[in-house]
mmCIF file of C-alpha atoms and ligand atoms in Angstrom:
data_model
loop_
_atom_site.group_PDB
_atom_site.id
_atom_site.type_symbol
_atom_site.label_atom_id
_atom_site.label_comp_id
_atom_site.label_asym_id
_atom_site.label_seq_id
_atom_site.Cartn_x
_atom_site.Cartn_y
_atom_site.Cartn_z
ATOM 1 C CA MET A 1 75.726 -14.468 -42.556
ATOM 2 C CA ARG A 2 73.088 -16.274 -40.607
ATOM 3 C CA SER A 3 70.997 -14.550 -37.905
ATOM 4 C CA ALA A 4 72.759 -14.380 -34.566
ATOM 5 C CA ASN A 5 70.292 -16.932 -33.360
ATOM 6 C CA ASP A 6 71.383 -19.728 -35.323
ATOM 7 C CA VAL A 7 73.958 -21.871 -34.307
ATOM 8 C CA LEU A 8 75.841 -24.438 -35.949
ATOM 9 C CA LEU A 9 76.622 -27.849 -34.308
ATOM 10 C CA LEU A 10 79.718 -29.829 -35.811
ATOM 11 C CA ILE A 11 79.527 -33.020 -34.526
ATOM 12 C CA ASP A 12 82.679 -35.311 -33.885
ATOM 13 C CA LEU A 13 85.202 -34.445 -36.823
ATOM 14 C CA GLN A 14 87.672 -36.155 -35.249
ATOM 15 C CA TYR A 15 90.237 -38.873 -36.897
ATOM 16 C CA ASP A 16 89.098 -41.980 -35.361
ATOM 17 C CA PHE A 17 85.975 -41.481 -37.420
ATOM 18 C CA MET A 18 87.540 -40.873 -40.704
ATOM 19 C CA PRO A 19 89.000 -43.473 -43.098
ATOM 20 C CA GLY A 20 91.654 -45.274 -41.474
ATOM 21 C CA GLY A 21 90.475 -44.461 -37.955
ATOM 22 C CA ALA A 22 89.739 -46.929 -35.333
ATOM 23 C CA LEU A 23 85.632 -46.280 -35.774
ATOM 24 C CA ALA A 24 85.922 -45.399 -39.294
ATOM 25 C CA VAL A 25 82.669 -43.849 -41.004
ATOM 26 C CA ALA A 26 82.823 -44.340 -44.859
ATOM 27 C CA HIS A 27 83.394 -41.251 -46.472
ATOM 28 C CA GLY A 28 83.519 -39.253 -43.255
ATOM 29 C CA ASP A 29 86.503 -37.160 -44.167
ATOM 30 C CA GLU A 30 84.146 -35.443 -47.189
ATOM 31 C CA VAL A 31 82.222 -33.648 -44.964
ATOM 32 C CA VAL A 32 85.234 -31.600 -43.354
ATOM 33 C CA PRO A 33 85.352 -29.110 -46.439
ATOM 34 C CA VAL A 34 81.646 -28.943 -46.202
ATOM 35 C CA ALA A 35 81.526 -27.846 -42.632
ATOM 36 C CA ASN A 36 84.250 -25.369 -43.331
ATOM 37 C CA ARG A 37 81.878 -23.884 -45.890
ATOM 38 C CA LEU A 38 78.905 -24.170 -43.375
ATOM 39 C CA ALA A 39 80.929 -22.442 -40.640
ATOM 40 C CA ARG A 40 81.911 -19.382 -42.714
ATOM 41 C CA GLU A 41 78.039 -18.689 -42.770
ATOM 42 C CA PHE A 42 77.522 -18.950 -39.261
ATOM 43 C CA GLY A 43 78.790 -16.341 -36.719
ATOM 44 C CA HIS A 44 78.109 -19.133 -33.783
ATOM 45 C CA VAL A 45 79.815 -22.240 -34.080
ATOM 46 C CA VAL A 46 79.797 -25.140 -31.411
ATOM 47 C CA LEU A 47 81.920 -28.275 -32.079
ATOM 48 C CA THR A 48 81.880 -31.701 -30.011
ATOM 49 C CA GLN A 49 84.696 -34.157 -29.502
ATOM 50 C CA ASP A 50 83.906 -37.580 -28.692
ATOM 51 C CA TRP A 51 86.311 -37.832 -25.376
ATOM 52 C CA HIS A 52 86.442 -41.361 -23.580
ATOM 53 C CA PRO A 53 88.682 -42.570 -20.902
ATOM 54 C CA ALA A 54 90.408 -45.714 -21.890
ATOM 55 C CA GLN A 55 88.232 -48.051 -19.585
ATOM 56 C CA HIS A 56 85.031 -46.743 -21.099
ATOM 57 C CA VAL A 57 81.996 -49.102 -21.065
ATOM 58 C CA SER A 58 81.215 -48.878 -24.454
ATOM 59 C CA PHE A 59 84.364 -50.615 -25.646
ATOM 60 C CA ALA A 60 84.252 -54.195 -26.744
ATOM 61 C CA ALA A 61 87.745 -54.478 -25.519
ATOM 62 C CA ASN A 62 86.713 -53.921 -21.830
ATOM 63 C CA HIS A 63 84.072 -56.603 -22.066
ATOM 64 C CA ALA A 64 85.899 -59.919 -21.728
ATOM 65 C CA GLY A 65 84.932 -62.424 -24.830
ATOM 66 C CA ARG A 66 83.110 -59.679 -26.396
ATOM 67 C CA ALA A 67 83.548 -58.211 -29.996
ATOM 68 C CA PRO A 68 83.008 -54.630 -31.738
ATOM 69 C CA PHE A 69 79.811 -54.204 -33.074
ATOM 70 C CA GLU A 70 77.754 -56.568 -30.600
ATOM 71 C CA MET A 71 75.152 -55.178 -28.208
ATOM 72 C CA THR A 72 75.267 -55.504 -24.531
ATOM 73 C CA THR A 73 72.854 -54.256 -21.664
ATOM 74 C CA LEU A 74 74.155 -51.822 -19.112
ATOM 75 C CA PRO A 75 72.198 -50.483 -16.140
ATOM 76 C CA TYR A 76 70.995 -47.349 -18.608
ATOM 77 C CA GLY A 77 69.918 -49.452 -21.252
ATOM 78 C CA GLU A 78 71.167 -51.252 -24.582
ATOM 79 C CA GLN A 79 74.646 -50.099 -25.381
ATOM 80 C CA VAL A 80 76.616 -50.858 -28.936
ATOM 81 C CA LEU A 81 80.191 -52.535 -28.062
ATOM 82 C CA TRP A 82 82.298 -50.273 -30.145
ATOM 83 C CA PRO A 83 85.965 -50.498 -31.307
ATOM 84 C CA THR A 84 88.171 -48.788 -28.764
ATOM 85 C CA HIS A 85 88.268 -45.055 -30.024
ATOM 86 C CA CYS A 86 88.402 -41.137 -29.278
ATOM 87 C CA VAL A 87 90.447 -41.999 -26.163
ATOM 88 C CA GLN A 88 91.219 -38.617 -24.327
ATOM 89 C CA ASP A 89 94.287 -36.742 -25.853
ATOM 90 C CA THR A 90 95.029 -39.155 -28.343
ATOM 91 C CA GLU A 91 95.486 -38.416 -31.992
ATOM 92 C CA GLY A 92 92.606 -40.373 -32.654
ATOM 93 C CA ALA A 93 90.559 -38.047 -30.696
ATOM 94 C CA ALA A 94 92.063 -34.980 -32.254
ATOM 95 C CA LEU A 95 89.718 -33.031 -34.598
ATOM 96 C CA HIS A 96 90.657 -33.240 -37.944
ATOM 97 C CA ARG A 97 93.390 -30.752 -39.004
ATOM 98 C CA ASP A 98 91.689 -29.516 -42.063
ATOM 99 C CA LEU A 99 88.757 -28.222 -40.296
ATOM 100 C CA ASP A 100 89.143 -24.442 -40.491
ATOM 101 C CA VAL A 101 86.799 -22.791 -37.812
ATOM 102 C CA PRO A 102 88.743 -20.283 -35.816
ATOM 103 C CA HIS A 103 85.754 -18.596 -34.539
ATOM 104 C CA ALA A 104 84.341 -21.627 -32.840
ATOM 105 C CA ARG A 105 83.339 -20.657 -29.452
ATOM 106 C CA ALA A 106 83.136 -23.725 -27.531
ATOM 107 C CA ILE A 107 83.921 -27.319 -27.688
ATOM 108 C CA ILE A 108 81.642 -29.937 -25.893
ATOM 109 C CA ARG A 109 83.283 -33.112 -24.737
ATOM 110 C CA LYS A 110 81.299 -35.965 -24.119
ATOM 111 C CA GLY A 111 81.620 -39.339 -23.172
ATOM 112 C CA HIS A 112 84.292 -38.846 -20.403
ATOM 113 C CA HIS A 113 82.203 -40.871 -17.647
ATOM 114 C CA ALA A 114 83.732 -44.185 -17.940
ATOM 115 C CA ASP A 115 80.400 -46.053 -16.960
ATOM 116 C CA VAL A 116 77.921 -44.065 -19.328
ATOM 117 C CA ASP A 117 78.190 -43.400 -23.139
ATOM 118 C CA SER A 118 77.194 -40.070 -24.654
ATOM 119 C CA TYR A 119 76.273 -39.958 -28.201
ATOM 120 C CA SER A 120 74.159 -36.666 -27.701
ATOM 121 C CA ALA A 121 75.974 -33.355 -27.342
ATOM 122 C CA PHE A 122 73.159 -32.579 -24.586
ATOM 123 C CA LEU A 123 72.533 -35.718 -22.516
ATOM 124 C CA GLU A 124 74.519 -38.794 -21.931
ATOM 125 C CA ALA A 125 73.217 -41.856 -22.548
ATOM 126 C CA ASP A 126 71.524 -42.539 -19.076
ATOM 127 C CA ARG A 127 69.436 -39.864 -20.396
ATOM 128 C CA LYS A 128 69.783 -37.700 -17.239
ATOM 129 C CA THR A 129 73.123 -36.428 -17.128
ATOM 130 C CA PRO A 130 73.459 -33.108 -18.949
ATOM 131 C CA THR A 131 76.670 -32.046 -20.701
ATOM 132 C CA GLY A 132 75.718 -28.420 -20.061
ATOM 133 C CA LEU A 133 75.173 -27.555 -23.904
ATOM 134 C CA ALA A 134 71.260 -26.945 -23.640
ATOM 135 C CA GLY A 135 72.054 -24.216 -20.879
ATOM 136 C CA TYR A 136 74.948 -22.575 -22.857
ATOM 137 C CA LEU A 137 72.858 -22.221 -25.583
ATOM 138 C CA ARG A 138 69.773 -20.838 -23.875
ATOM 139 C CA ASP A 139 72.336 -18.689 -22.424
ATOM 140 C CA VAL A 140 73.742 -16.919 -25.445
ATOM 141 C CA GLY A 141 69.864 -16.677 -26.931
ATOM 142 C CA ALA A 142 70.231 -19.330 -29.474
ATOM 143 C CA GLN A 143 66.573 -20.447 -31.160
ATOM 144 C CA ARG A 144 68.037 -22.520 -34.069
ATOM 145 C CA VAL A 145 70.571 -25.243 -33.889
ATOM 146 C CA TYR A 146 71.937 -26.744 -37.247
ATOM 147 C CA CYS A 147 73.399 -29.928 -36.748
ATOM 148 C CA CYS A 148 75.807 -32.029 -38.819
ATOM 149 C CA GLY A 149 78.919 -34.050 -38.955
ATOM 150 C CA LEU A 150 79.585 -38.030 -37.574
ATOM 151 C CA ALA A 151 77.822 -40.094 -37.572
ATOM 152 C CA THR A 152 74.351 -39.414 -38.828
ATOM 153 C CA ASP A 153 72.641 -42.079 -37.204
ATOM 154 C CA TYR A 154 74.495 -41.840 -33.664
ATOM 155 C CA CYS A 155 75.943 -38.306 -32.431
ATOM 156 C CA VAL A 156 74.261 -36.508 -35.119
ATOM 157 C CA ALA A 157 70.805 -37.860 -34.720
ATOM 158 C CA TRP A 158 71.253 -38.153 -30.794
ATOM 159 C CA SER A 159 72.270 -34.511 -30.588
ATOM 160 C CA ALA A 160 69.602 -32.990 -33.065
ATOM 161 C CA LEU A 161 66.574 -35.050 -30.938
ATOM 162 C CA ASP A 162 67.763 -33.528 -27.864
ATOM 163 C CA ALA A 163 68.410 -30.215 -29.281
ATOM 164 C CA ARG A 164 64.406 -30.413 -30.243
ATOM 165 C CA ALA A 165 63.525 -31.726 -27.064
ATOM 166 C CA ALA A 166 65.299 -28.996 -25.280
ATOM 167 C CA GLY A 167 63.081 -26.592 -27.360
ATOM 168 C CA PHE A 168 65.184 -25.308 -30.083
ATOM 169 C CA GLU A 169 64.312 -25.310 -34.062
ATOM 170 C CA THR A 170 66.407 -28.217 -35.015
ATOM 171 C CA VAL A 171 67.857 -28.856 -38.374
ATOM 172 C CA LEU A 172 70.043 -31.712 -39.543
ATOM 173 C CA ILE A 173 72.201 -31.063 -42.703
ATOM 174 C CA GLU A 174 72.294 -34.614 -44.402
ATOM 175 C CA ASP A 175 74.861 -34.055 -47.100
ATOM 176 C CA ALA A 176 77.340 -32.603 -44.484
ATOM 177 C CA SER A 177 76.906 -35.755 -41.994
ATOM 178 C CA ARG A 178 77.993 -39.644 -43.095
ATOM 179 C CA ALA A 179 76.483 -42.476 -41.384
ATOM 180 C CA ILE A 180 77.854 -45.969 -39.668
ATOM 181 C CA ASP A 181 74.241 -47.692 -40.516
ATOM 182 C CA LEU A 182 74.601 -50.655 -38.028
ATOM 183 C CA ASN A 183 71.481 -52.808 -38.440
ATOM 184 C CA GLY A 184 69.222 -50.374 -40.100
ATOM 185 C CA SER A 185 70.263 -47.583 -37.522
ATOM 186 C CA LEU A 186 70.158 -44.919 -40.254
ATOM 187 C CA ALA A 187 66.750 -45.391 -41.510
ATOM 188 C CA ALA A 188 65.374 -45.608 -37.694
ATOM 189 C CA ALA A 189 67.376 -42.413 -36.737
ATOM 190 C CA TRP A 190 65.395 -40.778 -39.811
ATOM 191 C CA GLU A 191 61.895 -42.103 -38.583
ATOM 192 C CA GLN A 192 62.763 -40.719 -35.025
ATOM 193 C CA LEU A 193 63.745 -37.296 -36.402
ATOM 194 C CA HIS A 194 60.805 -37.137 -38.589
ATOM 195 C CA ALA A 195 58.616 -38.013 -35.721
ATOM 196 C CA ALA A 196 60.445 -35.469 -33.336
ATOM 197 C CA GLY A 197 60.023 -32.288 -35.849
ATOM 198 C CA VAL A 198 63.783 -32.232 -36.855
ATOM 199 C CA THR A 199 64.196 -30.338 -40.297
ATOM 200 C CA ARG A 200 66.134 -32.454 -42.767
ATOM 201 C CA ALA A 201 68.078 -29.956 -44.840
ATOM 202 C CA GLN A 202 70.812 -29.909 -47.846
ATOM 203 C CA THR A 203 73.811 -27.866 -47.386
ATOM 204 C CA ALA A 204 73.014 -25.642 -50.505
ATOM 205 C CA ASP A 205 69.526 -24.778 -48.884
ATOM 206 C CA VAL A 206 71.323 -23.846 -45.784
ATOM 207 C CA LEU A 207 73.941 -21.726 -47.773
ATOM 208 C CA ALA A 208 71.169 -20.103 -49.767
ATOM 209 C CA GLY A 209 69.087 -19.196 -46.706
ATOM 210 C CA ARG A 210 66.271 -21.569 -47.738
ATOM 211 C CA ALA A 211 66.694 -23.905 -44.662
HETATM 212 C C1 VGL B 301 79.787 -42.202 -32.346
HETATM 213 C C2 VGL B 301 79.642 -44.328 -31.758
HETATM 214 C C3 VGL B 301 80.264 -44.218 -30.444
HETATM 215 C C4 VGL B 301 79.544 -40.723 -32.975
HETATM 216 C C5 VGL B 301 80.566 -41.780 -30.972
HETATM 217 O O1 VGL B 301 80.082 -39.845 -32.866
HETATM 218 O O2 VGL B 301 78.574 -41.121 -34.041
HETATM 219 N N1 VGL B 301 79.366 -43.102 -32.415
HETATM 220 N N2 VGL B 301 81.069 -43.035 -30.331
HETATM 221 ZN ZN1 ZN B 302 82.060 -42.735 -28.748
#
């Protein structure tokens, strides 16, 4: 079992990000058993759920004449227009049924403001609205945050960058995550992660206590 100050953050293991889902991440389902294995070693696990209202600004369907995966400019910056996904309380927004983490302590739902996206589990895309996760983790004495899930280059990367910016030692578990990789987004994410001091690790090293 890991130190009580180590927290595992399992990101967006929801049907819409699985093969066949509305915003499918290739091989996304492969990370579920890996997440389960990791979770057994962590006494403290937190889950996230992408959780949008149907009229969410990140959905291409809410922008006349625009198609999924195009870019648009919003008051807070550049935004990818996504297929409609993870609408609150739909099947696609549900956590994968094979996720076996009965001891998960908290579920952070993000992206609930209709006019702001939130890839990060910590800060919304306006870069100023907190979700409360940093405060929660500080309150419980967390020092190190292990991030994995879907998608490596969006919600996992942004969450890891914000965990680091909030002052936590941060590890991104690469083989417990899968990427969307839109226009070089995966390489760009790793560049930022390295520059920010986020550690890149593999599941075997985490399970063996080497990372
Ligand atoms: C995500 C795009 C839009 C993710 C969520 O979980 O990585 N990506 N919403
Ligand atoms: Zn989303």
